[in-house]
GROMACS .gro file of C-alpha atoms in nm:
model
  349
    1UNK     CA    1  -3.551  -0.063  -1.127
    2UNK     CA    2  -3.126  -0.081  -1.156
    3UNK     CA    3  -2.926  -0.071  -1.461
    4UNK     CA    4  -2.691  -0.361  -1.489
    5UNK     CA    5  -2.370  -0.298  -1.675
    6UNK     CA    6  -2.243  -0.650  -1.799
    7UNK     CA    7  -1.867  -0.652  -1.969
    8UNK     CA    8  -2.020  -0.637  -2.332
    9UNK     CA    9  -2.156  -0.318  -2.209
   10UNK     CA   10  -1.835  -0.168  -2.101
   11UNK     CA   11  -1.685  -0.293  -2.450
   12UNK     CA   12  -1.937  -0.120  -2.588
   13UNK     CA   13  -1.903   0.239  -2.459
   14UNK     CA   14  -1.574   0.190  -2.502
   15UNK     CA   15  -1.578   0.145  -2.843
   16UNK     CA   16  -1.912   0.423  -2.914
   17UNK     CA   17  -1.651   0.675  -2.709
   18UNK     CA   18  -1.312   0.546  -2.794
   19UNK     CA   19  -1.058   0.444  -2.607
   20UNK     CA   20  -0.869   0.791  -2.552
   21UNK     CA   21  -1.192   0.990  -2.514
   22UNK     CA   22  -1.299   0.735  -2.230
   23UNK     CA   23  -1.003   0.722  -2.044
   24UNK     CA   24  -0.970   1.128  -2.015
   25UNK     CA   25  -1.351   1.141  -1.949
   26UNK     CA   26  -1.261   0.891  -1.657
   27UNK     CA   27  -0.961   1.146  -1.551
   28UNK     CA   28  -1.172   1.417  -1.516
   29UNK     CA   29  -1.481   1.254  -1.308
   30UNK     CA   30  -1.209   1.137  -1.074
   31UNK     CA   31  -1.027   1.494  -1.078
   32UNK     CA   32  -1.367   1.603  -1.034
   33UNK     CA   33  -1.425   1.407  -0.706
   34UNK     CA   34  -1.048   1.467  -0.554
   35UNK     CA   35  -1.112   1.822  -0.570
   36UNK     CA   36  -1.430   1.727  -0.361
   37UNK     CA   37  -1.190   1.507  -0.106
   38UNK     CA   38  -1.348   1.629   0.224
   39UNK     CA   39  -1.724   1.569   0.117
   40UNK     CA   40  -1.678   1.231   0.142
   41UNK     CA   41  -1.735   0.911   0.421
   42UNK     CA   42  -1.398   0.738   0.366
   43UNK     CA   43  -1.226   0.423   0.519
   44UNK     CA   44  -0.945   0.230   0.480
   45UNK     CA   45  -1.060  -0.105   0.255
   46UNK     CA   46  -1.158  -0.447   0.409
   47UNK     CA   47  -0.971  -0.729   0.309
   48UNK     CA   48  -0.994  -1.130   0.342
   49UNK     CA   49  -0.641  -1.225   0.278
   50UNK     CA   50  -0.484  -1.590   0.167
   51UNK     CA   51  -0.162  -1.686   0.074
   52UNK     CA   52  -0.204  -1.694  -0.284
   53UNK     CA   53  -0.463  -1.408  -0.291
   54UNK     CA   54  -0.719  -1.082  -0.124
   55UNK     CA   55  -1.099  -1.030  -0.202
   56UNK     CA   56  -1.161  -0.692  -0.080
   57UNK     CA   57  -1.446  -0.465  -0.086
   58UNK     CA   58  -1.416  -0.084  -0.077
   59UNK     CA   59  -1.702   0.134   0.050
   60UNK     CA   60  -1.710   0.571  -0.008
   61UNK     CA   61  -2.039   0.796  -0.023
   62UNK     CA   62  -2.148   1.147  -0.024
   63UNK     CA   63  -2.494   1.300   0.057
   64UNK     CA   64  -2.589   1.185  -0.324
   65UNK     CA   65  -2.438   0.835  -0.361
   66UNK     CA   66  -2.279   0.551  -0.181
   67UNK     CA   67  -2.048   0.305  -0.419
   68UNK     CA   68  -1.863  -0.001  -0.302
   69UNK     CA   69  -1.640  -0.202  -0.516
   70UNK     CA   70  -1.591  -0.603  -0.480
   71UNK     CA   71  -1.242  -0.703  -0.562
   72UNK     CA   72  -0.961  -0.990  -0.577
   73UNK     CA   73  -0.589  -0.983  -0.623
   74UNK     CA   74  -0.451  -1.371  -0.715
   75UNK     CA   75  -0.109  -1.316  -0.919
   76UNK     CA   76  -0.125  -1.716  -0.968
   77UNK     CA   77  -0.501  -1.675  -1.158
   78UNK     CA   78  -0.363  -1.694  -1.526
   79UNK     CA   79  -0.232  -2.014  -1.484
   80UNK     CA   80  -0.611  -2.161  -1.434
   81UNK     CA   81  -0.734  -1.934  -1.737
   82UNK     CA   82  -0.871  -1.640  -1.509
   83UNK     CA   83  -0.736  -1.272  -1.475
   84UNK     CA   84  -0.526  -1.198  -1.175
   85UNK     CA   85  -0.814  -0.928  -1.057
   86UNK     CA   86  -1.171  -0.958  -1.119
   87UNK     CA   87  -1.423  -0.679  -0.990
   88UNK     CA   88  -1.788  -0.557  -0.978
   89UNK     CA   89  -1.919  -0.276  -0.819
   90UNK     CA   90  -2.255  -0.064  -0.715
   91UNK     CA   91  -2.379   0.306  -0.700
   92UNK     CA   92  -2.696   0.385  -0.476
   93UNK     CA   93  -2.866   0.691  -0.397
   94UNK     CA   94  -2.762   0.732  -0.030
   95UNK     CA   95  -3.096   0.940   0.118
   96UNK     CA   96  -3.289   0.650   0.045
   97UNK     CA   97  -3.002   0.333  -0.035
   98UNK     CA   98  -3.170   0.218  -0.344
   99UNK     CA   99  -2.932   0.078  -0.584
  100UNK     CA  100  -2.894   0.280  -0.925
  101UNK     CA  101  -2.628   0.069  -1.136
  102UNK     CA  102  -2.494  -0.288  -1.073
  103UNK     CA  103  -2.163  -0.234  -1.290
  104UNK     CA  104  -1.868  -0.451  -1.401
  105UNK     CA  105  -1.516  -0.365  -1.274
  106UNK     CA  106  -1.258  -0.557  -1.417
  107UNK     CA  107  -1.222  -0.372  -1.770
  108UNK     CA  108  -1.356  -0.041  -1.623
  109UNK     CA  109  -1.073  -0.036  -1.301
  110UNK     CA  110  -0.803  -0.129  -1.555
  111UNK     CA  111  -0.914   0.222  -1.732
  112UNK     CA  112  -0.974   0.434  -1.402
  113UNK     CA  113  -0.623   0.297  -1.255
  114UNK     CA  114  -0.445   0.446  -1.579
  115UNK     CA  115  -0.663   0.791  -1.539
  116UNK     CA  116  -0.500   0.809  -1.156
  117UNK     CA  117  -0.196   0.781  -1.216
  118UNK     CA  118  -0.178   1.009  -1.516
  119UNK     CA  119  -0.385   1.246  -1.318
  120UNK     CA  120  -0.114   1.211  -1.065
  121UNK     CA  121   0.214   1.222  -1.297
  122UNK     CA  122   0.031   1.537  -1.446
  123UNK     CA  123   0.057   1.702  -1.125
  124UNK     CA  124   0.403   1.549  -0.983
  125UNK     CA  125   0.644   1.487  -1.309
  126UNK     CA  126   0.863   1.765  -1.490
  127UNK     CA  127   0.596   1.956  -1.695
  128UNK     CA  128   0.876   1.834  -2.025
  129UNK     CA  129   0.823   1.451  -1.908
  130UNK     CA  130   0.785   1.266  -2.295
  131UNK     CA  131   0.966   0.920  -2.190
  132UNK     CA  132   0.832   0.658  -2.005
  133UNK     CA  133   0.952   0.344  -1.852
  134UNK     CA  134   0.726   0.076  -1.750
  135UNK     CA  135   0.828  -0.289  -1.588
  136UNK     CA  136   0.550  -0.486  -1.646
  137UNK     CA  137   0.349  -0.596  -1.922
  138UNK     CA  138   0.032  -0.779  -1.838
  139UNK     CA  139  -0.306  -0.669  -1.797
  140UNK     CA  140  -0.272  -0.296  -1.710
  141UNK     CA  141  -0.038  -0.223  -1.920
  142UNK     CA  142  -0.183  -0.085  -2.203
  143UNK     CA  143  -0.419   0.116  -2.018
  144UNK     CA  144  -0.125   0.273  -1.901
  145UNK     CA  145   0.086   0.384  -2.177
  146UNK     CA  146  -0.260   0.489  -2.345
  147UNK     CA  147  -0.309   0.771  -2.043
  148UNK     CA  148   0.074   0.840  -2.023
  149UNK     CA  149   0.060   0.967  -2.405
  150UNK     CA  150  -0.323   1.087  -2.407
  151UNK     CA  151  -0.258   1.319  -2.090
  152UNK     CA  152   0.071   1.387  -1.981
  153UNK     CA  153   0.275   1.412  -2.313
  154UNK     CA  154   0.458   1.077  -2.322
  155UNK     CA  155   0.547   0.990  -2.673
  156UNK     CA  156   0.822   0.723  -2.582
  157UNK     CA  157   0.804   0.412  -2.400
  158UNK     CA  158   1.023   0.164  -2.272
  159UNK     CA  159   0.904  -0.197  -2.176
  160UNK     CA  160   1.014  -0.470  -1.981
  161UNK     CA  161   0.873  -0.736  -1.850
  162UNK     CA  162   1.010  -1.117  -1.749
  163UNK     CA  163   0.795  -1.289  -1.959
  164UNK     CA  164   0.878  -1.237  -2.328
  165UNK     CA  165   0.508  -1.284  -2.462
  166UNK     CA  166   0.379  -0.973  -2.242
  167UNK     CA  167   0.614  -0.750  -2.372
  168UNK     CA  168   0.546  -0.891  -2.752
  169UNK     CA  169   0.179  -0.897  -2.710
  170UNK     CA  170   0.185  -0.544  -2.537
  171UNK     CA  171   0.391  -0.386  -2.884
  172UNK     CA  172   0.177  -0.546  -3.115
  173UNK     CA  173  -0.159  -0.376  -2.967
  174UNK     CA  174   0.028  -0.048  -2.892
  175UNK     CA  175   0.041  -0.024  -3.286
  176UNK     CA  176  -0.339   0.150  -3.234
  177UNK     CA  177  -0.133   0.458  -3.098
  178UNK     CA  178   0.133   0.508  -3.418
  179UNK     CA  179   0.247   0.846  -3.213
  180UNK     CA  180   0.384   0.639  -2.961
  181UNK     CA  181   0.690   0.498  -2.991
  182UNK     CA  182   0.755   0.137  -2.811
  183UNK     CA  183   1.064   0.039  -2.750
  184UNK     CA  184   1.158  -0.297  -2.569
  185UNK     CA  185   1.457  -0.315  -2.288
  186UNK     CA  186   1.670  -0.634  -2.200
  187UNK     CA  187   1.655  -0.539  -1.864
  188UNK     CA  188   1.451  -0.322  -1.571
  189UNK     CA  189   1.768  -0.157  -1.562
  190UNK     CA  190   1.803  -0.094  -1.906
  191UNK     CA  191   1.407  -0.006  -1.886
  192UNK     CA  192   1.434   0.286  -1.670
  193UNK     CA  193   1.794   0.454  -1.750
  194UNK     CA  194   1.724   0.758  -1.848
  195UNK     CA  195   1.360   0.788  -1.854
  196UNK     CA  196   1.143   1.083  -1.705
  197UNK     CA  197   0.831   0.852  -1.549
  198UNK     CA  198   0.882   0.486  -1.457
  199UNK     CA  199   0.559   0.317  -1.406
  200UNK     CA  200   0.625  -0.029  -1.199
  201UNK     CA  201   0.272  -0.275  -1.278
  202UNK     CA  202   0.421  -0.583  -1.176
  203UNK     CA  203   0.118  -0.867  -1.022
  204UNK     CA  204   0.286  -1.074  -0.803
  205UNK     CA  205   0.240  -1.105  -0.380
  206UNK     CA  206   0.577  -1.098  -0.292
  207UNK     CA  207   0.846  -0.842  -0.133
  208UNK     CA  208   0.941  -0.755  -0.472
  209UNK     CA  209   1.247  -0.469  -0.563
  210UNK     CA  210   1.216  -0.464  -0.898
  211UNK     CA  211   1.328  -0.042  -0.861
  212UNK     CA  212   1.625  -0.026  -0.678
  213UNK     CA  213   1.852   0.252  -0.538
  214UNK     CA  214   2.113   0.278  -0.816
  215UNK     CA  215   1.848   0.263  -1.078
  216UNK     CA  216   1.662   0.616  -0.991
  217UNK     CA  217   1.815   0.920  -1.144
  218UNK     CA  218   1.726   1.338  -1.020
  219UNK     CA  219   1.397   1.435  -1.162
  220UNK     CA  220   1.231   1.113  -1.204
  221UNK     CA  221   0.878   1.093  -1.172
  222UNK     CA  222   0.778   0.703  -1.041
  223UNK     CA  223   0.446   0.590  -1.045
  224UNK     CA  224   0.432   0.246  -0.853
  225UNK     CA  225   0.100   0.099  -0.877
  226UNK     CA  226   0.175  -0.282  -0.854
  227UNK     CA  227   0.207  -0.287  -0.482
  228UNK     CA  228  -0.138  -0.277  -0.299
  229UNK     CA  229  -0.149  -0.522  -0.019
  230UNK     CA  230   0.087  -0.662   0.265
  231UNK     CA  231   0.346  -0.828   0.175
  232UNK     CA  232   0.297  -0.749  -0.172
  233UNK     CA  233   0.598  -0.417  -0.324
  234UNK     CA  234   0.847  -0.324  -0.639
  235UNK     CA  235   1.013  -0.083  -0.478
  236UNK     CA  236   1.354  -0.104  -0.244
  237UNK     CA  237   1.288   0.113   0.073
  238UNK     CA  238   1.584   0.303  -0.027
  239UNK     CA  239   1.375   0.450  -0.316
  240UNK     CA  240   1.141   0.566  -0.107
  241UNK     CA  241   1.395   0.715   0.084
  242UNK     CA  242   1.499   0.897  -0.179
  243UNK     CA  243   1.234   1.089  -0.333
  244UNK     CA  244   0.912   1.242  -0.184
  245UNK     CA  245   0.583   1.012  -0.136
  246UNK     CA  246   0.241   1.099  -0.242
  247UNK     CA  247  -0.055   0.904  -0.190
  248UNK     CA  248  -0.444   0.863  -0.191
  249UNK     CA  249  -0.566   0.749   0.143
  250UNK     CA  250  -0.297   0.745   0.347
  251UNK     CA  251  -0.438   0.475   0.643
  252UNK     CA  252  -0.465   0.252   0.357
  253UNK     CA  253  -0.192   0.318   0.180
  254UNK     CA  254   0.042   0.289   0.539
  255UNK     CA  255  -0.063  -0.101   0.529
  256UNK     CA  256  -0.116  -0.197   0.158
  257UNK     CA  257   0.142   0.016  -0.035
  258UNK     CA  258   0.524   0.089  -0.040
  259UNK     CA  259   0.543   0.275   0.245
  260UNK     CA  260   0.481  -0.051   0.472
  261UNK     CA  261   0.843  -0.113   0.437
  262UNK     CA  262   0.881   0.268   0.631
  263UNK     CA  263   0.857   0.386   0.958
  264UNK     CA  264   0.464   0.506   1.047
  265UNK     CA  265   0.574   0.830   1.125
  266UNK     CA  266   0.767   0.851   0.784
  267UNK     CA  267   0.604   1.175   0.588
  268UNK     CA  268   0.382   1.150   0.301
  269UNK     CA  269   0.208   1.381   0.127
  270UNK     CA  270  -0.184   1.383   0.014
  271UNK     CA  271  -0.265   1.419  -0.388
  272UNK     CA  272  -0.599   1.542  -0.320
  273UNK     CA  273  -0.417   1.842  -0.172
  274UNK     CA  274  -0.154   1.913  -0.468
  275UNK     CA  275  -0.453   1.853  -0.705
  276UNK     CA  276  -0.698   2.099  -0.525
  277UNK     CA  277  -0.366   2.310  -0.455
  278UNK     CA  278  -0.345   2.348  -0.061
  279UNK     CA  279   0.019   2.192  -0.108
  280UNK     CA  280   0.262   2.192  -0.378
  281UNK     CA  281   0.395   1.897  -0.576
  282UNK     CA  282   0.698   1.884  -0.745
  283UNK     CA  283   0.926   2.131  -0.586
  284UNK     CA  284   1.194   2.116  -0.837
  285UNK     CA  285   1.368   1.973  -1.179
  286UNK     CA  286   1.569   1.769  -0.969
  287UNK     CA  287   1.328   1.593  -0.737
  288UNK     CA  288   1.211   1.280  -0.724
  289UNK     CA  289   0.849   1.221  -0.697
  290UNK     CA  290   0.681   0.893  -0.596
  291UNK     CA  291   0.298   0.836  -0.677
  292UNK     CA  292   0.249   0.519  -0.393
  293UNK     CA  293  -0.073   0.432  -0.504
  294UNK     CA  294  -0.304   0.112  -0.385
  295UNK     CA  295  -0.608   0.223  -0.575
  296UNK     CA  296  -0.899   0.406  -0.365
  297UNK     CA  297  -1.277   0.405  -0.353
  298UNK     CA  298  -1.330   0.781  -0.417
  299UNK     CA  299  -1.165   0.657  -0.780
  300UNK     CA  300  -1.477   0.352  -0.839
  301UNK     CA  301  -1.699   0.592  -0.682
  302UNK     CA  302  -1.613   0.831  -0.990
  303UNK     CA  303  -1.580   0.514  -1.244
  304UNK     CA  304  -1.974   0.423  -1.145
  305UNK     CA  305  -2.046   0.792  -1.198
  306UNK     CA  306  -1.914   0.808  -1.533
  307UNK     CA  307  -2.020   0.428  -1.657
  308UNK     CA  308  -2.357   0.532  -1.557
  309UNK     CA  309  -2.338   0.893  -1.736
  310UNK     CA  310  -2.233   0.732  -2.060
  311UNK     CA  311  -2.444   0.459  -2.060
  312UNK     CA  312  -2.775   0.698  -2.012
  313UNK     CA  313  -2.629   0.886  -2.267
  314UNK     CA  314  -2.589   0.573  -2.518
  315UNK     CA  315  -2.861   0.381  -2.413
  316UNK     CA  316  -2.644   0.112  -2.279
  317UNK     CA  317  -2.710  -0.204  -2.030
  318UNK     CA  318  -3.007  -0.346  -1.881
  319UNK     CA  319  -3.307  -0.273  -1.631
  320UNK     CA  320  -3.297  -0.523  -1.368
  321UNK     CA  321  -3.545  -0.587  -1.058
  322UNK     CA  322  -3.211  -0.609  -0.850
  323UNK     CA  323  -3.484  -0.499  -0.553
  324UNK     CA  324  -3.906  -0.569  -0.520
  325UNK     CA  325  -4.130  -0.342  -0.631
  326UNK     CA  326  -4.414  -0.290  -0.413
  327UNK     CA  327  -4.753  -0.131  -0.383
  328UNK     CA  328  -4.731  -0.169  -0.012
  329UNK     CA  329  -4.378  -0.121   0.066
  330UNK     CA  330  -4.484  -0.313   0.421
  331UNK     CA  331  -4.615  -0.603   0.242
  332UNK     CA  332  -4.258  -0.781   0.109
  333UNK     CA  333  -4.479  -1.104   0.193
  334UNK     CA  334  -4.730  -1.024  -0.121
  335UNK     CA  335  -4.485  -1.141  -0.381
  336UNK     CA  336  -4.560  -1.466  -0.307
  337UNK     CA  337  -4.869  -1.475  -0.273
  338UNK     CA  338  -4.941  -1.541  -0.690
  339UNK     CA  339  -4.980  -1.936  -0.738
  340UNK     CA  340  -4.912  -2.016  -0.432
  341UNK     CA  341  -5.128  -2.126  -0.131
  342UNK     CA  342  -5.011  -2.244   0.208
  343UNK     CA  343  -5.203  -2.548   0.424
  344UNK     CA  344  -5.224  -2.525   0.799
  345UNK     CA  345  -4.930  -2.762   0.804
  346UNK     CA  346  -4.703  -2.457   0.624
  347UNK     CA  347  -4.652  -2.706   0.315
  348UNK     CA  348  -4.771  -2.584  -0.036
  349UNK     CA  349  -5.130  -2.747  -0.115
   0.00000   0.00000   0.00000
């Protein structure tokens, strides 16, 4: 039998754990799993692309699991009442394929994008890094700040977004961290000046600049997360000019993320490698850093770890016949063979 993990679920463990508890126990599975980087089957994402949209599904495994993750991107959703992304996921044993957890993704990749790019910053900003910028105030957004003060030290934030509700409704739930203070801009430029981390988590598919060259300032830490598909950026290629590039998977990354504005040849740098130290990060005060991220599969492989850990270890979510049990695994046929009785013509009698 599989365990299903519905959203109630998630809400759940979320609120059994707490919020800061879960989102550092997601940083270190993830950590956990980086450090692991060459133990794993990887490959760039598959993607069905529209104009208004992607579904994509994302495959990694080991020798002990295989995990995929189903997931869309459609900025336009919220205007029909649904959220922009929407995911689900699966972990299986991989000697044998069986399925172990059927999972929600939505609520649970909101939390493990937050863990990877603090995991990042923690590796890439100035070690003194305590104010944040962040353009963009939807749906990620306080996921975000919540792993920006939890584990890198931020105790300042500055908001912007174009849409005066996000930033209001992003304040007013940011009271739950008092220690954080939230302060909202009039501008991006008035967002970022001055700042040691700008986070850009902007939604829609567009060539987008919302960083641009006279905006950056020495020693910045930026951690762009809203670009991850063609066609789809925030930051001018000037930026990434600028300052040095890390990413996750860098064949992905080279089509979905910033660095599709650049030349292929155009040097990047691996985090697995700063994190398991086989490269440095940060190289000085003065540098700028840029965390290019698109989200990878190693990080949902690590989320389905850890929702299945906690939910064992809560008694969370439901058993499910998501495949047949069978006394004779060669005789699928049997489980139909209860009420049911065939004629010679093949119809039921």
């Amino acid at each position: 039998m599989s365990k299903f993990i519905d959203v109630s679920d998630v809400v759940e463990l979320v609120g059994k754990v707490g919020m800061r508890s879960f989102i550092r126990g997601m940083h270190d599975y993830i950590r956990a799993d980086f450090l692991r980087w060459p133990d794993f089957d990887k490959c760039a994402r598959t993607a069905a692309h529209s104009d208004i949209g992607v579904i994509e599904l994302m495959p990694v495994a080991d020798e002990e699991y295989y995990a995929f993750k189903y997931v869309n991107g459609h900025p336009a959703n919220t205007s029909v009442g649904l959220p922009t992304v929407m995911a689900f996921g699966a972990l299986s044993e991989t000697a044998t394929g069986y399925p172990l957890l059927l999972s929600e993704l939505t609520l649970t990749t909101a939390i493990r994008t937050a863990a990877t790019s603090a995991m990042a910053a923690g590796v890439l900003s100035r070690p003194d890094s305590r104010i944040m910028g962040m353009i963009g105030c939807g749906a990620q957004s306080e996921f975000q700040a919540i792993a920006f003060h939890e584990l890198v030290g931020i105790d300042e934030l500055r908001i912007y977004d174009v849409d005066p509700q996000a930033m209001d409704k992003l304040q007013r739930q940011l009271a739950v961290v008092p220690a954080l203070k939230v302060v909202p801009a009039k501008s991006a430029e008035d967002c970022v000046r001055g700042v040691d981390i700008v986070t850009t988590v902007t939604a829609d598919k567009a060539w987008a600049t919302i960083l641009e060259p006279h905006m950056i300032e020495p020693g910045m830490h930026i951690n762009a997360i809203g670009g991850d598909c063609p066609g789809k950026t925030e930051l001018h290629p000037e930026v990434l000019r600028a300052g040095t590039i890390f990413v996750e998977y860098e064949p992905q990354t080279r089509i979905e993320g910033e660095i599709q504005q650049l030349p292929q040849d155009h040097p990047v740098e691996l985090l697995w490698e700063v994190l398991s130290g086989k490269k440095a990060g940060r190289s000085s005060p003065r540098e700028i850093t840029i965390f290019d991220s698109v989200g990878f599969a190693l990080e949902d492989y690590s989320a389905l770890r850890f929702i299945a850990d906690r939910a064992a270890e809560h008694g969370v979510g439901t058993t499910v016949g998501l495949v047949p049990t069978l006394d004779d695994p060669k005789n699928l046929f049997a489980l139909t063979m209860g009420d049911i009785s065939l004629s010679s013509s093949g119809k039921a009698a």
